[in-house]
Every structure is written in C-alpha cells, then in structure tokens.
Amino acid sequence: MKSKPAKPETPETPKAETADPLPAADVHGLRELPGVHVEGYSLQLRDKDGFVGDQASQTAFRELLERWRKRRRKNGKDPLGVLHSRDLSKKALDRVLGAKKASEAADVMHGVIEEFTEELASVIQRFLRQPSWQKVERIVIGGGFPESDVGERAVLQTGAILEEMGLHVQLGRLSHNVDDGGLIGWVHLTPPALLRKYDAILAVDIGGTNVRCGIVKTRYRKAPDFSRAEVIRREKWRHADEGPNRSNMVEHIADMLMDMVRYSERKKIRLAPFIGIGCPGLIRPDGSIARGAQNLPGDWESHAFHLPTAVWRRMLTLGADPMLVLMHNDAVVQGLSELPFMRDVKQWGVLTIGTGLGNVSFTNRP
C-alpha cells in the first residue's frame, strides 16, 4: 500500500525533494491491533495547575526533590550535596535510600517518595475516572523511573495508597528491561508476511530525554505470541544532554539505524525492511503528530514535518525490498510488549513515567 498525501483537514505530508515515491506505508497509530483494542492513549487531563500527568512524571519527582532540598538549605547544609536534583544519578539516589545507617539525606528521600506517591495515586485515580480507563484491572508502570530502587519503592507505596482509597487495581512493572519494552512492542505491529520471511526488525523509541534504537529478534516460530521476542542489539542516545534541533535529531536517529543495519549484515541476521518508531503524542493515521510532543526539541507537530517520511528518505531500502516505516505512540508500543503476559485480565493500562507521563489503556480480544 502506498502513502497518500494528507487530506486538507490534516497536516500536509511534505513534498519529496526528489522524484522518489513516498514510503510504502500502512496506516499509523492503529487502534484495532492483533489481539487487543486500544481504548485510549495520550490522554491530556487538566486541572488548575495544568496537565495532571505532569505532576507524576520523573521530571516532577526531581523538581519535588529540589524543593525539599531548598528547604533544608535554609536551615543549614544540603544533605545531598551541591549538584542540582536533575543532575543526580539514579544510582546516587538509590545509595542514599539503601544506606544501612539513618541519615538526613535518607530522611529527605523518604519524604520526597511519600509526597510523590500521593501525587501518583491521585493521578491514577483521575485516569480511572475516564471512560477509557474505568474497567482497567491492572496497570503496568513503565518508563525510566521504576527501574531504580527509588522508583520501585514509589510504585509499591502507590499501590498501598490506592488500596486505602478503595481502588482495587493491580500495579506491576514491565516484564522486559526498560530500554527494551518500547522496541519489543513493535513485533505485534509488523506485517505477518515479514515475520514469516525475516528474523528481526528495526525499532526506535523516542523519549523526551533518550532515544533508543535496536534490533528485535522476533522468535516468531518458537513463540507465535511473541513472548520470547528479544532485543539482540541496542543503542541509547541521551539527546537531552546535547540539545539537538529537530533536523539533527532525525539525522542521528538515521545514523543509529544504519549502524544496526551494518551490524545485521556482519552477523548475517535476516533483517526485515521494516522500521517501527514509537514517539510521544497522538499519532494521526497519516503518520503526523496531532499533539503531545512538547517534550521533544523543535516543533514535531508542524504541518511541514512528517517523521516516517523523514526517516524513510534517509534509509531507502534494505536489500531489494521497499522499506516500510510505521509510527505509533511510545506508550502504546511499550504496552504491547506486555501483551503475552496480560491474557489473565480483560482490560489493562500502562503508565510510562519518564520526562512526561505516557498513558494507554487496552482491552484484550480473541
């Protein structure tokens, strides 16, 4: 199937710089997927302080920690040192939390976690009131936050608070490494013909702080439900440290993908002519971004910008087959990586705690 130019009421797909055809593309951002229906994603709930999700992001946790430290500085020395809270590593915070001896720094961490979990529980309560979330039985917490001891403790405490609030919803963590979930989920969106013919696919997970790129081995023949899909090579770029503009970011993503292609050639991996891109925001069927990409550098919601085409033009073909580039919301893709392990519930959701708070709710179907 060939891409068609966007209709007038949606952003226009940029014109080709050469006579090359647009990438062969399926519909992006699908709601009806194999084995599951996407009830809703990228919900932007608001209150008097702005977006509700912003109160329970990893960014919000760091800002909360900084506020606690500022209060301590007024009365003496900061127990966590001189680095700004956003620059403290997860390992450093985990060491403070896990210290055997009581300390003022540990007291600060416990206080911040307690306050943050109350915010997170309140945000989850707001989501569960939404029509697309009302019947959710289990919520998987993804993103970079829960991979730390601090994040894990926050998730456990949030579960306890929800029970006290009378909200009997299970909280769990991703089954995969946090760097892998947003890549593995793409095996559920790959055309079946490619799954039968090739061993692996390329996937990209774009976040407000990091970009992850990897080769996902589908292991389709051993496990048709993709429960054994695995990232066999990955690269992670912390773009927030370099501050690239939008064009630089696209070029760097293309370079990461080409590195994966060369690695596959050396290792004789049969790589499908397919690239899946997970990106924050609401994805239109034409592959443009309607809203929700505000944490990315530059204007990703511009009418003149179409990420799947921008990547496709830099990749062209893998072997003799035309390249297929698809895009979906990053929380949706990360959630799909959990699909084989969610068959014991009917409706479930995912919250990704990263630079922002990604969200998606699913209903399983036969």
Short mmCIF file of C-alpha atoms in Angstrom, two decimals:
data_model
loop_
_atom_site.label_atom_id
_atom_site.label_comp_id
_atom_site.label_asym_id
_atom_site.label_seq_id
_atom_site.Cartn_x
_atom_site.Cartn_y
_atom_site.Cartn_z
CA MET A 1 0.00 0.00 0.00
CA LYS A 2 1.22 3.45 -0.87
CA SER A 3 1.07 6.52 1.34
CA LYS A 4 -1.35 9.18 0.20
CA PRO A 5 -0.94 12.89 0.73
CA ALA A 6 -2.77 14.08 3.82
CA LYS A 7 -6.31 15.38 3.43
CA PRO A 8 -6.81 19.14 3.74
CA GLU A 9 -8.06 18.95 7.33
CA THR A 10 -4.87 17.19 8.47
CA PRO A 11 -1.23 18.34 8.23
CA GLU A 12 0.17 18.07 4.74
CA THR A 13 2.80 15.44 4.04
CA PRO A 14 5.94 17.26 2.86
CA LYS A 15 6.66 17.15 -0.85
CA ALA A 16 9.56 14.99 -1.97
CA GLU A 17 12.85 16.73 -2.56
CA THR A 18 13.45 14.32 -5.47
CA ALA A 19 11.27 12.20 -7.72
CA ASP A 20 11.37 9.35 -5.18
CA PRO A 21 7.94 7.96 -4.28
CA LEU A 22 6.70 8.34 -0.75
CA PRO A 23 7.39 5.35 1.51
CA ALA A 24 5.12 2.37 1.21
CA ALA A 25 3.17 2.77 4.43
CA ASP A 26 0.29 1.21 6.26
CA VAL A 27 -1.97 3.23 8.50
CA HIS A 28 -0.14 4.68 11.51
CA GLY A 29 -1.50 4.87 15.04
CA LEU A 30 -3.97 1.99 14.69
CA ARG A 31 -6.47 1.30 17.48
CA GLU A 32 -7.55 -2.19 16.37
CA LEU A 33 -4.49 -4.39 16.75
CA PRO A 34 -3.91 -8.15 16.75
CA GLY A 35 -5.36 -9.46 19.99
CA VAL A 36 -6.06 -6.08 21.55
CA HIS A 37 -8.04 -2.88 21.14
CA VAL A 38 -6.53 0.45 22.17
CA GLU A 39 -9.25 2.15 24.21
CA GLY A 40 -7.37 5.41 24.57
CA TYR A 41 -3.87 6.83 24.73
CA SER A 42 -2.02 10.11 25.23
CA LEU A 43 -4.89 11.48 27.31
CA GLN A 44 -4.11 15.02 28.44
CA LEU A 45 -6.10 15.54 31.64
CA ARG A 46 -6.03 19.06 33.08
CA ASP A 47 -6.63 20.75 36.38
CA LYS A 48 -5.99 24.27 37.68
CA ASP A 49 -2.22 23.60 37.70
CA GLY A 50 -2.00 22.34 34.12
CA PHE A 51 -1.63 18.79 32.80
CA VAL A 52 -2.38 16.24 35.51
CA GLY A 53 0.21 13.80 34.17
CA ASP A 54 3.00 16.34 34.65
CA GLN A 55 2.54 16.01 38.41
CA ALA A 56 3.60 12.34 38.33
CA SER A 57 6.48 12.34 35.86
CA GLN A 58 10.14 11.73 36.53
CA THR A 59 10.66 15.44 35.92
CA ALA A 60 8.11 16.19 38.66
CA PHE A 61 9.95 13.86 41.06
CA ARG A 62 13.22 15.74 40.52
CA GLU A 63 11.53 19.11 40.98
CA LEU A 64 9.93 17.87 44.19
CA LEU A 65 13.31 16.65 45.45
CA GLU A 66 14.83 20.05 44.70
CA ARG A 67 12.09 21.82 46.66
CA TRP A 68 12.76 19.61 49.69
CA ARG A 69 16.48 20.31 49.44
CA LYS A 70 15.95 24.07 49.21
CA ARG A 71 14.02 23.99 52.48
CA ARG A 72 16.93 22.14 54.11
CA ARG A 73 19.43 24.67 52.77
CA LYS A 74 17.63 27.48 54.59
CA ASN A 75 18.36 25.74 57.88
CA GLY A 76 21.87 24.56 57.11
CA LYS A 77 23.78 22.25 54.77
CA ASP A 78 22.11 20.36 51.93
CA PRO A 79 22.44 16.65 52.84
CA LEU A 80 22.57 15.66 49.15
CA GLY A 81 25.47 17.93 48.20
CA VAL A 82 25.78 20.67 45.62
CA LEU A 83 24.54 19.05 42.40
CA HIS A 84 21.09 20.09 41.22
CA SER A 85 18.49 17.37 41.69
CA ARG A 86 18.09 16.87 37.95
CA ASP A 87 21.82 16.02 37.72
CA LEU A 88 21.88 13.41 40.47
CA SER A 89 22.10 9.90 39.04
CA LYS A 90 19.58 7.19 39.89
CA LYS A 91 22.40 5.15 41.40
CA ALA A 92 23.33 8.02 43.72
CA LEU A 93 19.74 8.35 44.94
CA ASP A 94 19.47 4.58 45.37
CA ARG A 95 22.63 4.58 47.50
CA VAL A 96 21.13 7.20 49.80
CA LEU A 97 17.89 5.27 50.10
CA GLY A 98 19.64 1.93 50.67
CA ALA A 99 22.17 3.10 53.27
CA LYS A 100 22.15 0.97 56.43
CA LYS A 101 22.62 3.95 58.72
CA ALA A 102 19.93 6.58 59.18
CA SER A 103 20.83 9.97 57.74
CA GLU A 104 19.34 13.34 56.95
CA ALA A 105 19.71 12.60 53.23
CA ALA A 106 17.71 9.38 53.62
CA ASP A 107 15.03 11.28 55.54
CA VAL A 108 14.73 13.69 52.62
CA MET A 109 14.43 10.82 50.13
CA HIS A 110 11.73 9.08 52.17
CA GLY A 111 9.79 12.34 52.46
CA VAL A 112 10.00 13.03 48.73
CA ILE A 113 8.92 9.48 47.84
CA GLU A 114 5.94 9.72 50.19
CA GLU A 115 4.79 13.02 48.70
CA PHE A 116 5.36 11.82 45.13
CA THR A 117 3.40 8.59 45.67
CA GLU A 118 0.42 10.61 46.90
CA GLU A 119 0.56 12.62 43.66
CA LEU A 120 0.91 9.46 41.55
CA ALA A 121 -2.03 7.79 43.32
CA SER A 122 -4.12 10.92 42.75
CA VAL A 123 -3.19 10.95 39.05
CA ILE A 124 -4.09 7.26 38.68
CA GLN A 125 -7.43 7.97 40.37
CA ARG A 126 -8.10 10.67 37.77
CA PHE A 127 -7.28 8.28 34.94
CA LEU A 128 -9.55 5.58 36.35
CA ARG A 129 -12.46 8.03 36.17
CA GLN A 130 -12.04 8.37 32.40
CA PRO A 131 -14.38 6.28 30.21
CA SER A 132 -11.46 4.51 28.51
CA TRP A 133 -9.93 3.57 31.90
CA GLN A 134 -12.95 2.77 34.09
CA LYS A 135 -12.71 -1.02 33.70
CA VAL A 136 -8.91 -1.30 33.91
CA GLU A 137 -7.92 -4.17 36.21
CA ARG A 138 -4.13 -3.87 36.06
CA ILE A 139 -1.71 -1.03 35.38
CA VAL A 140 1.84 -1.69 34.21
CA ILE A 141 4.28 1.05 35.19
CA GLY A 142 6.94 1.62 32.53
CA GLY A 143 9.36 4.35 31.58
CA GLY A 144 12.72 5.06 33.17
CA PHE A 145 11.53 5.85 36.71
CA PRO A 146 10.58 2.38 38.06
CA GLU A 147 13.89 0.79 37.04
CA SER A 148 15.56 2.33 40.12
CA ASP A 149 15.14 1.31 43.78
CA VAL A 150 13.62 4.73 44.42
CA GLY A 151 11.10 4.20 41.62
CA GLU A 152 10.30 0.65 42.69
CA ARG A 153 9.58 1.78 46.23
CA ALA A 154 7.39 4.60 44.94
CA VAL A 155 5.35 2.14 42.86
CA LEU A 156 4.88 -0.21 45.84
CA GLN A 157 3.78 2.64 48.09
CA THR A 158 1.41 3.93 45.41
CA GLY A 159 -0.24 0.51 45.25
CA ALA A 160 -0.81 0.60 49.00
CA ILE A 161 -2.31 4.10 48.81
CA LEU A 162 -4.68 3.04 46.02
CA GLU A 163 -5.93 0.18 48.19
CA GLU A 164 -6.58 2.61 51.04
CA MET A 165 -8.53 4.76 48.59
CA GLY A 166 -10.69 1.76 47.72
CA LEU A 167 -9.23 1.47 44.18
CA HIS A 168 -8.56 -2.23 43.75
CA VAL A 169 -6.31 -2.08 40.72
CA GLN A 170 -3.10 -4.09 40.45
CA LEU A 171 0.17 -2.27 39.81
CA GLY A 172 3.03 -4.07 38.09
CA ARG A 173 6.30 -3.37 36.30
CA LEU A 174 7.40 -4.13 32.77
CA SER A 175 8.48 -7.72 32.19
CA HIS A 176 11.32 -6.51 29.98
CA ASN A 177 14.25 -4.23 30.58
CA VAL A 178 13.01 -0.64 30.48
CA ASP A 179 15.20 0.05 27.44
CA ASP A 180 13.63 -2.87 25.57
CA GLY A 181 9.86 -2.61 26.07
CA GLY A 182 9.42 0.28 23.63
CA LEU A 183 11.30 -1.73 20.99
CA ILE A 184 9.88 -5.24 21.51
CA GLY A 185 6.30 -3.99 21.25
CA TRP A 186 6.80 -3.44 17.52
CA VAL A 187 6.76 -7.17 16.78
CA HIS A 188 2.99 -7.01 17.34
CA LEU A 189 2.67 -4.35 14.64
CA THR A 190 4.88 -5.93 11.99
CA PRO A 191 3.07 -7.27 8.90
CA PRO A 192 2.78 -11.09 9.22
CA ALA A 193 4.39 -11.66 5.82
CA LEU A 194 7.59 -10.02 7.08
CA LEU A 195 7.52 -12.07 10.29
CA ARG A 196 7.47 -15.28 8.26
CA LYS A 197 10.21 -14.22 5.88
CA TYR A 198 12.73 -12.50 8.18
CA ASP A 199 14.37 -13.00 11.59
CA ALA A 200 14.37 -9.48 13.03
CA ILE A 201 13.08 -5.93 12.74
CA LEU A 202 14.42 -2.44 13.48
CA ALA A 203 12.71 -0.34 16.14
CA VAL A 204 13.13 3.16 17.58
CA ASP A 205 11.79 4.51 20.88
CA ILE A 206 11.87 8.32 21.09
CA GLY A 207 11.51 9.95 24.50
CA GLY A 208 11.90 13.43 25.90
CA THR A 209 15.37 12.58 27.26
CA ASN A 210 16.61 9.50 25.38
CA VAL A 211 16.34 7.80 22.01
CA ARG A 212 16.66 4.03 21.97
CA CYS A 213 17.30 2.10 18.77
CA GLY A 214 17.61 -1.66 18.45
CA ILE A 215 17.35 -4.90 16.56
CA VAL A 216 14.46 -7.04 17.78
CA LYS A 217 14.62 -10.75 17.07
CA THR A 218 11.01 -11.87 16.76
CA ARG A 219 11.47 -15.61 17.53
CA TYR A 220 8.11 -15.95 15.84
CA ARG A 221 8.50 -19.63 15.03
CA LYS A 222 9.34 -20.57 18.63
CA ALA A 223 6.64 -18.39 20.23
CA PRO A 224 3.88 -17.05 17.93
CA ASP A 225 2.60 -14.91 20.82
CA PHE A 226 5.99 -13.08 20.83
CA SER A 227 6.63 -13.92 24.47
CA ARG A 228 10.22 -14.79 23.51
CA ALA A 229 10.93 -11.74 21.35
CA GLU A 230 14.27 -10.22 22.33
CA VAL A 231 16.39 -7.14 21.68
CA ILE A 232 19.71 -8.53 20.48
CA ARG A 233 21.44 -5.20 19.97
CA ARG A 234 20.57 -1.72 21.20
CA GLU A 235 21.96 1.80 21.27
CA LYS A 236 20.83 4.57 23.61
CA TRP A 237 21.40 8.24 22.93
CA ARG A 238 20.73 10.79 25.69
CA HIS A 239 19.84 13.64 23.35
CA ALA A 240 18.78 15.93 26.20
CA ASP A 241 22.47 16.37 27.10
CA GLU A 242 23.35 17.59 23.59
CA GLY A 243 20.33 19.77 22.84
CA PRO A 244 19.95 18.94 19.13
CA ASN A 245 17.42 20.65 16.92
CA ARG A 246 14.76 18.59 15.15
CA SER A 247 16.77 18.01 11.97
CA ASN A 248 19.88 16.97 13.91
CA MET A 249 17.79 14.53 15.89
CA VAL A 250 16.33 12.89 12.79
CA GLU A 251 19.82 12.59 11.25
CA HIS A 252 21.19 11.00 14.41
CA ILE A 253 18.30 8.50 14.53
CA ALA A 254 19.02 7.56 10.90
CA ASP A 255 22.72 7.07 11.75
CA MET A 256 21.75 4.79 14.66
CA LEU A 257 19.55 2.75 12.34
CA MET A 258 22.30 2.41 9.76
CA ASP A 259 24.65 1.14 12.47
CA MET A 260 22.07 -1.57 13.19
CA VAL A 261 21.83 -2.43 9.50
CA ARG A 262 25.61 -2.83 9.22
CA TYR A 263 25.70 -4.99 12.36
CA SER A 264 22.96 -7.23 10.89
CA GLU A 265 24.92 -7.62 7.69
CA ARG A 266 28.06 -8.63 9.59
CA LYS A 267 26.17 -11.13 11.73
CA LYS A 268 24.09 -12.40 8.79
CA ILE A 269 20.81 -11.54 10.51
CA ARG A 270 17.88 -11.56 8.09
CA LEU A 271 16.61 -8.06 8.80
CA ALA A 272 13.12 -7.17 7.57
CA PRO A 273 12.67 -3.98 5.53
CA PHE A 274 10.65 -2.55 8.39
CA ILE A 275 11.21 0.23 10.93
CA GLY A 276 8.84 0.88 13.82
CA ILE A 277 9.04 4.28 15.51
CA GLY A 278 7.49 4.94 18.91
CA CYS A 279 7.03 8.64 19.63
CA PRO A 280 5.23 10.69 22.29
CA GLY A 281 1.91 12.19 21.34
CA LEU A 282 -1.30 11.46 19.48
CA ILE A 283 -0.45 9.90 16.10
CA ARG A 284 -2.76 10.58 13.18
CA PRO A 285 -3.46 7.83 10.61
CA ASP A 286 -1.26 9.70 8.10
CA GLY A 287 1.74 9.50 10.48
CA SER A 288 1.75 13.13 11.59
CA ILE A 289 1.66 14.11 15.26
CA ALA A 290 -1.51 15.86 16.40
CA ARG A 291 -0.37 16.83 19.91
CA GLY A 292 1.67 15.71 22.89
CA ALA A 293 5.23 16.02 21.54
CA GLN A 294 6.06 19.13 23.53
CA ASN A 295 9.00 17.48 25.33
CA LEU A 296 10.88 16.95 22.05
CA PRO A 297 13.21 19.61 20.60
CA GLY A 298 11.65 21.77 17.94
CA ASP A 299 8.12 21.62 16.53
CA TRP A 300 7.26 17.97 15.90
CA GLU A 301 3.60 18.87 15.36
CA SER A 302 4.37 21.17 12.44
CA HIS A 303 2.32 20.72 9.27
CA ALA A 304 5.61 20.63 7.33
CA PHE A 305 7.12 17.75 9.33
CA HIS A 306 6.41 14.06 8.77
CA LEU A 307 8.76 11.82 10.76
CA PRO A 308 8.12 8.47 9.00
CA THR A 309 8.90 10.07 5.63
CA ALA A 310 11.96 11.88 7.04
CA VAL A 311 13.38 8.58 8.32
CA TRP A 312 12.39 6.65 5.19
CA ARG A 313 14.20 9.10 2.89
CA ARG A 314 17.42 8.50 4.82
CA MET A 315 17.07 4.72 4.84
CA LEU A 316 15.64 3.97 1.38
CA THR A 317 15.80 0.17 1.11
CA LEU A 318 17.11 -2.84 2.96
CA GLY A 319 18.13 -5.25 0.23
CA ALA A 320 15.77 -5.48 -2.71
CA ASP A 321 12.54 -4.86 -0.80
CA PRO A 322 10.95 -1.42 -0.29
CA MET A 323 11.22 -0.05 3.22
CA LEU A 324 8.12 0.21 5.40
CA VAL A 325 8.22 2.81 8.20
CA LEU A 326 5.36 2.87 10.71
CA MET A 327 4.80 5.11 13.71
CA HIS A 328 2.71 4.79 16.86
CA ASN A 329 2.61 6.30 20.31
CA ASP A 330 5.52 5.22 22.52
CA ALA A 331 3.32 4.17 25.47
CA VAL A 332 1.17 2.04 23.15
CA VAL A 333 4.25 0.25 21.82
CA GLN A 334 5.72 -0.26 25.28
CA GLY A 335 2.38 -1.65 26.40
CA LEU A 336 2.25 -4.11 23.50
CA SER A 337 5.47 -5.69 24.73
CA GLU A 338 3.41 -6.86 27.75
CA LEU A 339 0.57 -8.34 25.69
CA PRO A 340 1.64 -12.02 26.03
CA PHE A 341 1.63 -11.64 29.82
CA MET A 342 -1.74 -9.87 30.14
CA ARG A 343 -4.07 -12.64 29.00
CA ASP A 344 -5.42 -13.21 32.53
CA VAL A 345 -7.18 -9.82 32.57
CA LYS A 346 -9.62 -8.26 30.12
CA GLN A 347 -8.76 -4.58 30.43
CA TRP A 348 -5.40 -3.13 31.43
CA GLY A 349 -3.38 0.03 31.15
CA VAL A 350 0.17 1.33 31.00
CA LEU A 351 1.66 4.47 32.53
CA THR A 352 5.18 5.36 31.42
CA ILE A 353 6.92 7.58 33.97
CA GLY A 354 9.62 9.42 32.10
CA THR A 355 10.21 13.05 31.13
CA GLY A 356 6.42 13.19 30.90
CA LEU A 357 3.71 10.67 31.77
CA GLY A 358 2.68 8.44 28.87
CA ASN A 359 -0.59 6.57 29.10
CA VAL A 360 -2.62 3.94 27.26
CA SER A 361 -5.48 1.57 28.07
CA PHE A 362 -6.21 -1.72 26.31
CA THR A 363 -8.99 -4.30 26.03
CA ASN A 364 -7.94 -7.84 25.16
CA ARG A 365 -9.87 -9.59 22.44
CA PRO A 366 -9.66 -13.12 20.99
#
